[in-house]
Short mmCIF file of C-alpha atoms and ligand atoms in Angstrom, two decimals:
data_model
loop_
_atom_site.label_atom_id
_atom_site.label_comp_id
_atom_site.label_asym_id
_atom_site.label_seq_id
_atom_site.Cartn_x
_atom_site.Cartn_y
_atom_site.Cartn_z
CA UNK A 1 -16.04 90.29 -23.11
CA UNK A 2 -15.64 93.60 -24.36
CA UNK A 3 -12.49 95.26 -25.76
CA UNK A 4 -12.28 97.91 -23.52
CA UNK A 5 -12.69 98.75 -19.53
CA UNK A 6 -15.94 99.89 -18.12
CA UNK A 7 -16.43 102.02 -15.28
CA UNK A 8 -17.56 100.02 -11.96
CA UNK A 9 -20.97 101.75 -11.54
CA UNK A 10 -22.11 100.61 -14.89
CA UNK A 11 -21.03 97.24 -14.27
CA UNK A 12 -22.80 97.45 -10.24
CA UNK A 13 -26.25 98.75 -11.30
CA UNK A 14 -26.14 95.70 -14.56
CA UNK A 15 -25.29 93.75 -11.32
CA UNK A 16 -27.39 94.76 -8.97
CA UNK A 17 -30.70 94.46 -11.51
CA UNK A 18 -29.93 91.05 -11.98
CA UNK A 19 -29.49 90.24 -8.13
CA UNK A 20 -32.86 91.97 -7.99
CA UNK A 21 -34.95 88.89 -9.69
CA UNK A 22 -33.15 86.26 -6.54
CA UNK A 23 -35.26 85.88 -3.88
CA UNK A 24 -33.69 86.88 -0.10
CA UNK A 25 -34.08 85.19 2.99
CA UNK A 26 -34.92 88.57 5.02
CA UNK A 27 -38.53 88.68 4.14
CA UNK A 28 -39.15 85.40 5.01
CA UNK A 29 -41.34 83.99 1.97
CA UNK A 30 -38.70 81.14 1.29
CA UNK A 31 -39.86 78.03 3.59
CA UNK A 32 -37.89 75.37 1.62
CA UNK A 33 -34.13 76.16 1.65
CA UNK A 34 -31.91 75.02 4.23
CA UNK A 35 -29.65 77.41 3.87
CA UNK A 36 -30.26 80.99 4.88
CA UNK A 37 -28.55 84.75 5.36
CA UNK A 38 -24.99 83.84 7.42
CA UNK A 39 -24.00 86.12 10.30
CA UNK A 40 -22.88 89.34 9.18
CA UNK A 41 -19.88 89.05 11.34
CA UNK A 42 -19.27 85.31 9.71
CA UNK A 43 -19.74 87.29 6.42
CA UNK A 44 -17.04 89.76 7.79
CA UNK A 45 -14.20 87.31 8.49
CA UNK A 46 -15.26 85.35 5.01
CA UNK A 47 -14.35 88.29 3.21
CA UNK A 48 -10.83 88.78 5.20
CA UNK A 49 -9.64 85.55 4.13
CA UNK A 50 -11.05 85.76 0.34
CA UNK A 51 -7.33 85.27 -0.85
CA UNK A 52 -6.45 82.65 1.11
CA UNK A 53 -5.99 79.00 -0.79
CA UNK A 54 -6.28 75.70 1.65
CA UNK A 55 -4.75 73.42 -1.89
CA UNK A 56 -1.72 74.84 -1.15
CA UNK A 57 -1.32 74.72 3.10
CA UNK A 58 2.31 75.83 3.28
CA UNK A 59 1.55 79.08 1.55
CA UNK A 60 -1.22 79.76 4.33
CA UNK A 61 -0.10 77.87 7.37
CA UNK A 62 -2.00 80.24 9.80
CA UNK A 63 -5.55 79.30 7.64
CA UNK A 64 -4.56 75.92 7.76
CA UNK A 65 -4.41 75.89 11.51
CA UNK A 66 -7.76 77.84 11.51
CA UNK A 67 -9.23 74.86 9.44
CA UNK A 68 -7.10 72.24 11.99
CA UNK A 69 -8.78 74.01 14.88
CA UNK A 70 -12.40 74.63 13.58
CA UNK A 71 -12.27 70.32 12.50
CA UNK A 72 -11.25 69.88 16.10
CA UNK A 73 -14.11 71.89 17.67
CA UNK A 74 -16.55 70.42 15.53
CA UNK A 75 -15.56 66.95 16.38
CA UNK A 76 -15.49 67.72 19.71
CA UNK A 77 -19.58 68.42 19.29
CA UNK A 78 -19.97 65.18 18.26
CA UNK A 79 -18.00 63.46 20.89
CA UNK A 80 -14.34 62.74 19.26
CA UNK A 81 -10.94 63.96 20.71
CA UNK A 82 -9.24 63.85 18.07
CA UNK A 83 -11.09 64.52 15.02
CA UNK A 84 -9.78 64.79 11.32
CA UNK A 85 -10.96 65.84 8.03
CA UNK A 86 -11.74 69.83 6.20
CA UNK A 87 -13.98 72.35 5.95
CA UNK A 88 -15.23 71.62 2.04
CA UNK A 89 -17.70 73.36 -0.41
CA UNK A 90 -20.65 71.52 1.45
CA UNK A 91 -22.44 68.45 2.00
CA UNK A 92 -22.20 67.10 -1.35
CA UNK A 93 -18.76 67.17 -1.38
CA UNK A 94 -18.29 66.11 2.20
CA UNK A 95 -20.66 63.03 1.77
CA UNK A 96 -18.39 62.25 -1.23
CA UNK A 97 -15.37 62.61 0.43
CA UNK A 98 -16.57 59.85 3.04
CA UNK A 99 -18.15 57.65 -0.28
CA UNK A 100 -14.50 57.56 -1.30
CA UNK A 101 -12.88 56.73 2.14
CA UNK A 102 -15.18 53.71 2.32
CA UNK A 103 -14.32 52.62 -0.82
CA UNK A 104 -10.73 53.38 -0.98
CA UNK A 105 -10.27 51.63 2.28
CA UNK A 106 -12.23 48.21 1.55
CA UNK A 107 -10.20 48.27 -1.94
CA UNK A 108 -6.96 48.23 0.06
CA UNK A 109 -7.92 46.20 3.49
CA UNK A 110 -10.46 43.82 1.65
CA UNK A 111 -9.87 43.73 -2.00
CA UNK A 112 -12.82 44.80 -2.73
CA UNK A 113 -12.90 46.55 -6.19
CA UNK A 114 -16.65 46.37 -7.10
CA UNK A 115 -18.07 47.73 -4.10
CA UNK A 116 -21.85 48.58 -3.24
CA UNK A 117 -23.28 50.99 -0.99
CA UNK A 118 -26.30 50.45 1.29
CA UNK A 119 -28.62 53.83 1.80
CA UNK A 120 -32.05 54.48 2.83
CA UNK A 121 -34.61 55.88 0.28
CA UNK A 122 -34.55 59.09 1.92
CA UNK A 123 -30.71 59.89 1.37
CA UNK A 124 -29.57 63.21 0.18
CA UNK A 125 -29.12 62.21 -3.85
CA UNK A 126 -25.69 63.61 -3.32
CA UNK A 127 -24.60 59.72 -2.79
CA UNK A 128 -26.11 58.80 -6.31
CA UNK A 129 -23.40 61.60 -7.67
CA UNK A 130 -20.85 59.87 -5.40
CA UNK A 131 -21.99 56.47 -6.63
CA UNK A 132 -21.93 57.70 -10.05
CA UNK A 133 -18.16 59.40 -9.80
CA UNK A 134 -16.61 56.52 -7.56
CA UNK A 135 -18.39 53.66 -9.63
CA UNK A 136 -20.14 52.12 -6.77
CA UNK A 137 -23.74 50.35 -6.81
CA UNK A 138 -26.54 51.78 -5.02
CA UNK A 139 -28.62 49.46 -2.47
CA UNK A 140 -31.24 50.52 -1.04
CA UNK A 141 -32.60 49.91 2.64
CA UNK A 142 -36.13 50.54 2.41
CA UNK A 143 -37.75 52.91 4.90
CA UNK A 144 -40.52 52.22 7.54
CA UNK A 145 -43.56 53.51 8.46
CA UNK A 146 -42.07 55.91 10.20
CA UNK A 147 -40.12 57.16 7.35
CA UNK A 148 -36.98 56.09 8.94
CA UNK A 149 -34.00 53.06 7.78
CA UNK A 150 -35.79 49.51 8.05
CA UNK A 151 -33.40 47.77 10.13
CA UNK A 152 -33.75 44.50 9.27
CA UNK A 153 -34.06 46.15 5.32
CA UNK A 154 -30.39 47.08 5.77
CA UNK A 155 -29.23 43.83 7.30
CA UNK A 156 -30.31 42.11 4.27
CA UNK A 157 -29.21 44.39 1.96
CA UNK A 158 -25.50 43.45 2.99
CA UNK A 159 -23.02 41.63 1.38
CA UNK A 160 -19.48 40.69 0.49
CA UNK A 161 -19.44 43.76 -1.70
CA UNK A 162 -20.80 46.48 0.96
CA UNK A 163 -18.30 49.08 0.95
CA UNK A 164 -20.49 51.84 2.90
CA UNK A 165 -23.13 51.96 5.05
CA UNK A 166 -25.23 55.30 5.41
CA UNK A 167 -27.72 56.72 7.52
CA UNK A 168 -29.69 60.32 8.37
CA UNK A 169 -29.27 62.67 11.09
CA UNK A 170 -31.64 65.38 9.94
CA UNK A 171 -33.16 63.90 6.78
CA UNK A 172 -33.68 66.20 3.97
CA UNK A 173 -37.52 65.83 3.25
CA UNK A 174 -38.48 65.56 7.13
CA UNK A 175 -35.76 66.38 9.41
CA UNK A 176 -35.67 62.80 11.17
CA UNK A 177 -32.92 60.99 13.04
CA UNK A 178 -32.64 57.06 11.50
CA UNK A 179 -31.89 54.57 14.21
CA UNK A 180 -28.33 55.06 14.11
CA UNK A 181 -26.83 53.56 17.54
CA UNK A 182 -28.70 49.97 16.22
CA UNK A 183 -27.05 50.68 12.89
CA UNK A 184 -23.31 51.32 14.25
CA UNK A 185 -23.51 47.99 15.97
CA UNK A 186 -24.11 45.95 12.67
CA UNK A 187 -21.92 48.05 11.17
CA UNK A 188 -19.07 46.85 13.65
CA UNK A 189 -20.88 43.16 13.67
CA UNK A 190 -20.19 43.10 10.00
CA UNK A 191 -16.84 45.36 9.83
CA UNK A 192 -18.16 47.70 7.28
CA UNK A 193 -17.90 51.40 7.35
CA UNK A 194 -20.39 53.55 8.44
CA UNK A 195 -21.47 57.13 7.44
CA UNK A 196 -23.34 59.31 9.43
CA UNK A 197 -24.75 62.22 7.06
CA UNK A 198 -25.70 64.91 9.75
CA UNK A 199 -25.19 67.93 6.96
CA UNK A 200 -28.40 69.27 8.48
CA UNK A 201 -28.99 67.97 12.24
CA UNK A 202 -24.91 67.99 12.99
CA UNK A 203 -25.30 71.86 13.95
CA UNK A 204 -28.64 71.92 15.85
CA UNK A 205 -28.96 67.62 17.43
CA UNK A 206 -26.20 68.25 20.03
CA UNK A 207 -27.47 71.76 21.41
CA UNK A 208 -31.02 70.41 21.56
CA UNK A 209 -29.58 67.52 23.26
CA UNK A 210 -27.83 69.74 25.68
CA UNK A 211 -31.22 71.91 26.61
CA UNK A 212 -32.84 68.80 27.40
CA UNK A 213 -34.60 67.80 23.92
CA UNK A 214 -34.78 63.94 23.98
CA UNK A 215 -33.05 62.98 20.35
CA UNK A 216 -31.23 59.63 19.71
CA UNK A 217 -27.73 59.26 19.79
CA UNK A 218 -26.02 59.97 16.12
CA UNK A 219 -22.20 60.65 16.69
CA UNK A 220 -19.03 59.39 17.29
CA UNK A 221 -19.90 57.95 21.44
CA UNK A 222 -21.17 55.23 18.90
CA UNK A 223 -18.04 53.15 17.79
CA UNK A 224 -19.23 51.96 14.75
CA UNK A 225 -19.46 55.66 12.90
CA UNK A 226 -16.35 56.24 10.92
CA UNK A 227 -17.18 59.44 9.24
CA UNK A 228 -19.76 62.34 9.88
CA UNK A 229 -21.08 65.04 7.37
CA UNK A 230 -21.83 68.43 9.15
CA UNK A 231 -22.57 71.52 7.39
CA UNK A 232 -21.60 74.99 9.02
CA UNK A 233 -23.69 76.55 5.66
CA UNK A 234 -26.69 75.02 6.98
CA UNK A 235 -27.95 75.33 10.91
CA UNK A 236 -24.18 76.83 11.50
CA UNK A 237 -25.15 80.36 10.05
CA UNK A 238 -21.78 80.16 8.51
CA UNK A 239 -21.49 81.66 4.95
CA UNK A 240 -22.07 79.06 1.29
CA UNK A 241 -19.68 77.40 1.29
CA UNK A 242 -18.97 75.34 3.77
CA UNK A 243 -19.61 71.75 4.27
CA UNK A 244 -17.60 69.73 6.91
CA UNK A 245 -16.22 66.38 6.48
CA UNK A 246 -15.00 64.73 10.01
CA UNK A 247 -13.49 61.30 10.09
CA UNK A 248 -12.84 59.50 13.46
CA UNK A 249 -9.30 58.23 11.85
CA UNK A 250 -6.53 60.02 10.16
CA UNK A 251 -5.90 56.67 7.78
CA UNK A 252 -9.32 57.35 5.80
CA UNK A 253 -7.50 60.56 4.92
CA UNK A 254 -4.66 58.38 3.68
CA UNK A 255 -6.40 56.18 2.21
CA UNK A 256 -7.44 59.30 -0.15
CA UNK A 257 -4.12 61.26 -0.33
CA UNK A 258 -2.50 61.31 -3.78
CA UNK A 259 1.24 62.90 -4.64
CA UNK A 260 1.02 66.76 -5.52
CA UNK A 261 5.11 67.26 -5.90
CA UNK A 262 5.38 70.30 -6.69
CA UNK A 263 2.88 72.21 -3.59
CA UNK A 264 4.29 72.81 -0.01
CA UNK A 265 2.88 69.56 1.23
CA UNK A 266 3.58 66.62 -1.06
CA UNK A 267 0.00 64.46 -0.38
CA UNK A 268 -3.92 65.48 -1.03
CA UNK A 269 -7.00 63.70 0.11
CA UNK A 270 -9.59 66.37 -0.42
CA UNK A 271 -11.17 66.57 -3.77
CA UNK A 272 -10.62 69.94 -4.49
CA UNK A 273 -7.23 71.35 -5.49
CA UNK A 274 -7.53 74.98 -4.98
CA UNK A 275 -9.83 75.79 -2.26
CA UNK A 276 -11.23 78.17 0.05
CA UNK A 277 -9.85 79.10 3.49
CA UNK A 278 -12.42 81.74 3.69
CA UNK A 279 -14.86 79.20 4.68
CA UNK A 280 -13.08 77.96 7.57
CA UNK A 281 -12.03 81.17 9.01
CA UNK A 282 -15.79 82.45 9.14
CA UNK A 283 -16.89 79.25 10.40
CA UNK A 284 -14.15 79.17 13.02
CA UNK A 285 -15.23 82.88 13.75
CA UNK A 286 -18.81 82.27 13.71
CA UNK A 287 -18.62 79.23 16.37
CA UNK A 288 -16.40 81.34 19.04
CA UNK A 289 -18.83 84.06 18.45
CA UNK A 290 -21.86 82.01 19.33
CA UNK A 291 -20.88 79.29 21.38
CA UNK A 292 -22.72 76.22 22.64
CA UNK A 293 -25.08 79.15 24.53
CA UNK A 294 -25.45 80.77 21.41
CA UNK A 295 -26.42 77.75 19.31
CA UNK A 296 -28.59 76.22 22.07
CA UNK A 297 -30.58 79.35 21.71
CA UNK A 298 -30.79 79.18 17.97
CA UNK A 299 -31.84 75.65 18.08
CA UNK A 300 -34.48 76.25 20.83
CA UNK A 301 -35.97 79.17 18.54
CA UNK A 302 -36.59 77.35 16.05
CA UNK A 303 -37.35 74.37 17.38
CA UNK A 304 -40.42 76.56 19.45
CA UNK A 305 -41.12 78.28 15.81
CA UNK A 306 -41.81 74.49 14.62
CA UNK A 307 -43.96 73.81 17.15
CA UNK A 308 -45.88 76.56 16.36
CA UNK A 309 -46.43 75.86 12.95
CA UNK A 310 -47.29 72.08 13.66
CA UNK A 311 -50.29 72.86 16.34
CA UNK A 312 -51.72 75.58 14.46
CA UNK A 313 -51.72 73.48 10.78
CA UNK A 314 -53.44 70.64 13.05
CA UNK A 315 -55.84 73.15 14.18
CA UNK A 316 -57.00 74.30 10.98
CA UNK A 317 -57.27 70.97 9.63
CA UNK A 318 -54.25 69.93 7.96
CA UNK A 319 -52.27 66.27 8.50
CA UNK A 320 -48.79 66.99 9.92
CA UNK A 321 -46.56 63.87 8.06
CA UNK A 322 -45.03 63.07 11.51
CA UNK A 323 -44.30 64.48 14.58
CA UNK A 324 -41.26 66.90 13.85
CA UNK A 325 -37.78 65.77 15.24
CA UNK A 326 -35.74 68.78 14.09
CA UNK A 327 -37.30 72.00 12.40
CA UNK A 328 -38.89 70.80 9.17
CA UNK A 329 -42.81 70.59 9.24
CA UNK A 330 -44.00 68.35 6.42
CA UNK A 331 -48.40 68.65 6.05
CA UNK A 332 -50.78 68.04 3.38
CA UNK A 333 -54.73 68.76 3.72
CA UNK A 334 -56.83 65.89 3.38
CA UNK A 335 -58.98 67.81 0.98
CA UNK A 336 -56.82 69.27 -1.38
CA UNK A 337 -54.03 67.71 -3.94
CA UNK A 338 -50.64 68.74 -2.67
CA UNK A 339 -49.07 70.09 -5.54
CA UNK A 340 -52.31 72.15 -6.08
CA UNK A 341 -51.72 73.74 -2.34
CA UNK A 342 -48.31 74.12 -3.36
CA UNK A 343 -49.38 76.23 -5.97
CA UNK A 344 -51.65 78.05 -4.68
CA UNK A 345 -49.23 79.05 -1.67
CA UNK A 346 -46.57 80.44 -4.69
CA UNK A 347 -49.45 82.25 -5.83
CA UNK A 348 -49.71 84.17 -2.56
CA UNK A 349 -45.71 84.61 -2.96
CA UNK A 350 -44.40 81.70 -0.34
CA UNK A 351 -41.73 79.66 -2.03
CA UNK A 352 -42.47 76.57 -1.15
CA UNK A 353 -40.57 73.01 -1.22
CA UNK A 354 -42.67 69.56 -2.02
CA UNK A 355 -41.58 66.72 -0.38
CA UNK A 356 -41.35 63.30 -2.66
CA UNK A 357 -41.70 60.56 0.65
CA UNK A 358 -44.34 60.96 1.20
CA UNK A 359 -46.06 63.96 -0.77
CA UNK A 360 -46.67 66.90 1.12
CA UNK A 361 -45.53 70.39 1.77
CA UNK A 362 -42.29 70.99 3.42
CA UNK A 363 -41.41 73.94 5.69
CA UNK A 364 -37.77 74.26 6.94
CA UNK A 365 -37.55 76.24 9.74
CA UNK A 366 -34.47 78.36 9.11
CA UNK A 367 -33.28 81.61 10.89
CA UNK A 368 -34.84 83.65 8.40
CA UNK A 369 -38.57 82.49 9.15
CA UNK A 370 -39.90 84.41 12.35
CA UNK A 371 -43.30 84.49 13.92
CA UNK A 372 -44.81 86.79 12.16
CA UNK A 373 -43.71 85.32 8.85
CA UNK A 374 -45.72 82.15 10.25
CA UNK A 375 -48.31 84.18 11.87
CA UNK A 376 -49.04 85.71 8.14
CA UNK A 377 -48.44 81.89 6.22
CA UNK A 378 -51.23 80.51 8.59
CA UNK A 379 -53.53 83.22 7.65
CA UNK A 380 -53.12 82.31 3.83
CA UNK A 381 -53.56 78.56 4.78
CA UNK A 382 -56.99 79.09 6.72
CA UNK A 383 -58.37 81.43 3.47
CA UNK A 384 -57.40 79.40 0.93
CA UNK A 385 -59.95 76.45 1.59
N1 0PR B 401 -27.08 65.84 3.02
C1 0PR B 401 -28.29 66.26 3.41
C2 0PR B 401 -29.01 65.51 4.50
C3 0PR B 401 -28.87 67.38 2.81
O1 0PR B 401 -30.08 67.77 3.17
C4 0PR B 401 -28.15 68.06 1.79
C5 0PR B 401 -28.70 69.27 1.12
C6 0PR B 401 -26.88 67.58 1.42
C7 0PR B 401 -26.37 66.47 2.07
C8 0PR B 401 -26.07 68.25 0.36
O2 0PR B 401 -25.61 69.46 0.80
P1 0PR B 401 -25.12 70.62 -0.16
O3 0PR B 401 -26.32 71.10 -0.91
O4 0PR B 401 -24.53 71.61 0.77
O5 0PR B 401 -24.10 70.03 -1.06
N2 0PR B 401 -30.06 69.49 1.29
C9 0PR B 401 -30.80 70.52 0.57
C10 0PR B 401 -31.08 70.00 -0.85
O6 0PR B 401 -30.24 70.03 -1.73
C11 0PR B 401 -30.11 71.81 0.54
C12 0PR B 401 -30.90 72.98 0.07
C13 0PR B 401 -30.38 74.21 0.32
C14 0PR B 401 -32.09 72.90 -0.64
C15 0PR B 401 -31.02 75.33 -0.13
C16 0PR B 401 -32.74 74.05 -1.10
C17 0PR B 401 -32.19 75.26 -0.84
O7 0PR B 401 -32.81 76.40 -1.28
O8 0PR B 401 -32.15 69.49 -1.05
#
């Protein structure tokens, strides 16, 4: 840092050249991300409550009602009354919020102090952090051929030590929905927590659900799911960050909470000390705003944009991965190496995402992407073979 102040528009244009080199969502080139540009009036309300501090709840008890509320509404979307949990920095943090209620809650119901958790191959690799920081074991339940949980995989891959059990709605690599009303009754069978991590589908399943889209059940109707991941910085058009965390009981919030003397309220179970209440005022803002009429129509748009894509790949010849359940379109040609199409696609200035299982490109259909933005993509896919 320098010695002395500098004036503001020397410090905005050194700004503003450097925000220059990001890429932006608006002219639709980046087909990976599953984030994209929040509502300006979420942005509005996010920058209203920029001051506001959720670590310390007494300070800001009208915030921390905003976060009460916008954890109720949410849970209500998935089917619970009476829903607990926060509004955190994302799914990350939210799935390791739920890693830590598992665990924390075996360790003082079961004993268990060398606990394992059972996820699929295609988990988010947030729950090899939360593995990492909670000193868990990883085991995996292998997936099938249709790239979802192996049932009988995960019933074998329990035992004494199983802590967690975790399973997709709205994978990361192919947007598909594991079998998750099977899993919630071995879950129960076997008295072992269960995770749902919906950090993608939890904003879009429900409205598609409600506008007649046939998707399996993934929420809290199924009494085996203990905690849910849903992220309003994903399909909720809310502003990065915010991740939500919702747990069906309040003790798996206990089971968390450590002493903090010295703030208003004398007990913390999130992770984060200081945190934002910006993100749960724009979130709460953004979901009165829309509605479930808004949302339905979101979902529907880009659910019709995915459909798009998907028959007009097929019809120039490439192999759609699997019939899309949620907006990500996953192809590869049968001609052509992958990673070579990738990069011939960056060459004609898409940003594109590969996926790992199985290989092949990977097109999230966010906000951001329109028709014409596919119109032009499929143009570059039929010249460049
Ligand atoms: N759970 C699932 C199912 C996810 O897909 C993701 C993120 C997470 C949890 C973790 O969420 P946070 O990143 O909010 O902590 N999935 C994408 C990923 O990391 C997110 C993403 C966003 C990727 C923007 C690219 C991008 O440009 O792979």
């Amino acid at each position: 840092m320098q010695d002395y102040p500098i004036d503001k528009d020397i410090i905005l244009n050194e700004l503003e050249e450097l925000h220059k080199l990001d890429h932006n969502y608006a002219d639709g080139r980046i087909l990976g991300s599953m984030c994209t540009e929040a509502h300006p009036f979420a942005k509005e309300v996010f920058c209203k409550f920029l001051d506001t501090n959720l670590g310390d709840p007494g300070l800001f008890k009208g915030t921390k009602q905003i976060e009460e509320k916008v954890i109720k509404s949410i849970g209500k979307l998935l089917s619970l009354d009476n829903a607990y949990g926060n509004i955190v920095t994302g799914g990350t943090e939210a799935n390791l919020m739920a890693i830590r209620a598992a665990r924390n809650h075996a360790r003082k119901y079961k004993g268990i102090t060398d606990g394992e958790i059972i996820i699929p191959d295609s988990a988010h690799f947030s729950f090899k952090k939360a593995a990492d920081m909670l000193n868990l074991k990883i085991v995996e339940a292998e997936i099938d051929e249709n790239y979802k949980i192996d049932v009988e995989s995960l019933k074998e891959a329990i035992s004494d030590k199983t802590v967690a059990i975790v399973a997709i709605a709205g994978t990361t690599e192919l947007g598909l929905i594991d079998p998750i009303e099977e899993i919630s009754k071995i879950a129960l069978e076997n008295n072992i927590y269960f995770h749902v991590d919906a950090a993608f589908g939890g904003f879009s399943i429900p409205f598609l659900q409600k506008i007649g889209y046939d998707l399996p059940v993934f929420d809290f109707s199924l009494d085996g799911v203990c905690s849910i991941t849903v992220d309003p910085h994903k399909m909720g058009l809310a502003p990065i960050p915010a991740g939500g965390i919702i747990f069906r009981k309040e003790e798996y919030l206990e089971v968390m909470a450590v002493d903090s003397p010295y703030l208003t309220v004398k007990t913390q179970s999130t992770i984060v000390g200081t945190r934002l209440g910006a993100s749960s005022a724009a979130t709460y803002a953004i979901m009165k705003y829309f509605g479930k009429e808004g949302y339905c129509k979101l979902a529907q748009n880009q659910m019709e944009n995915t459909h798009f894509l998907s028959e007009n790949l097929k019809e120039l010849g490439y192999e759609i991965v699997c019939e899309p359940e949620l907006n990500i379109v996953a192809f590869n040609h049968p001609e052509m190496d992958t990673n070579e199409l990738a990069s011939k696609l960056e060459d004609f200035g898409w940003k594109v995402s590969v996926a790992k299982c199985p290989i092949a490109i990977r097109i999230v259909l966010m906000n951001h992407i329109k028709k014409n933005h596919l119109e032009e993509l499929l143009k570059d896919l039929k010249d460049l073979y």
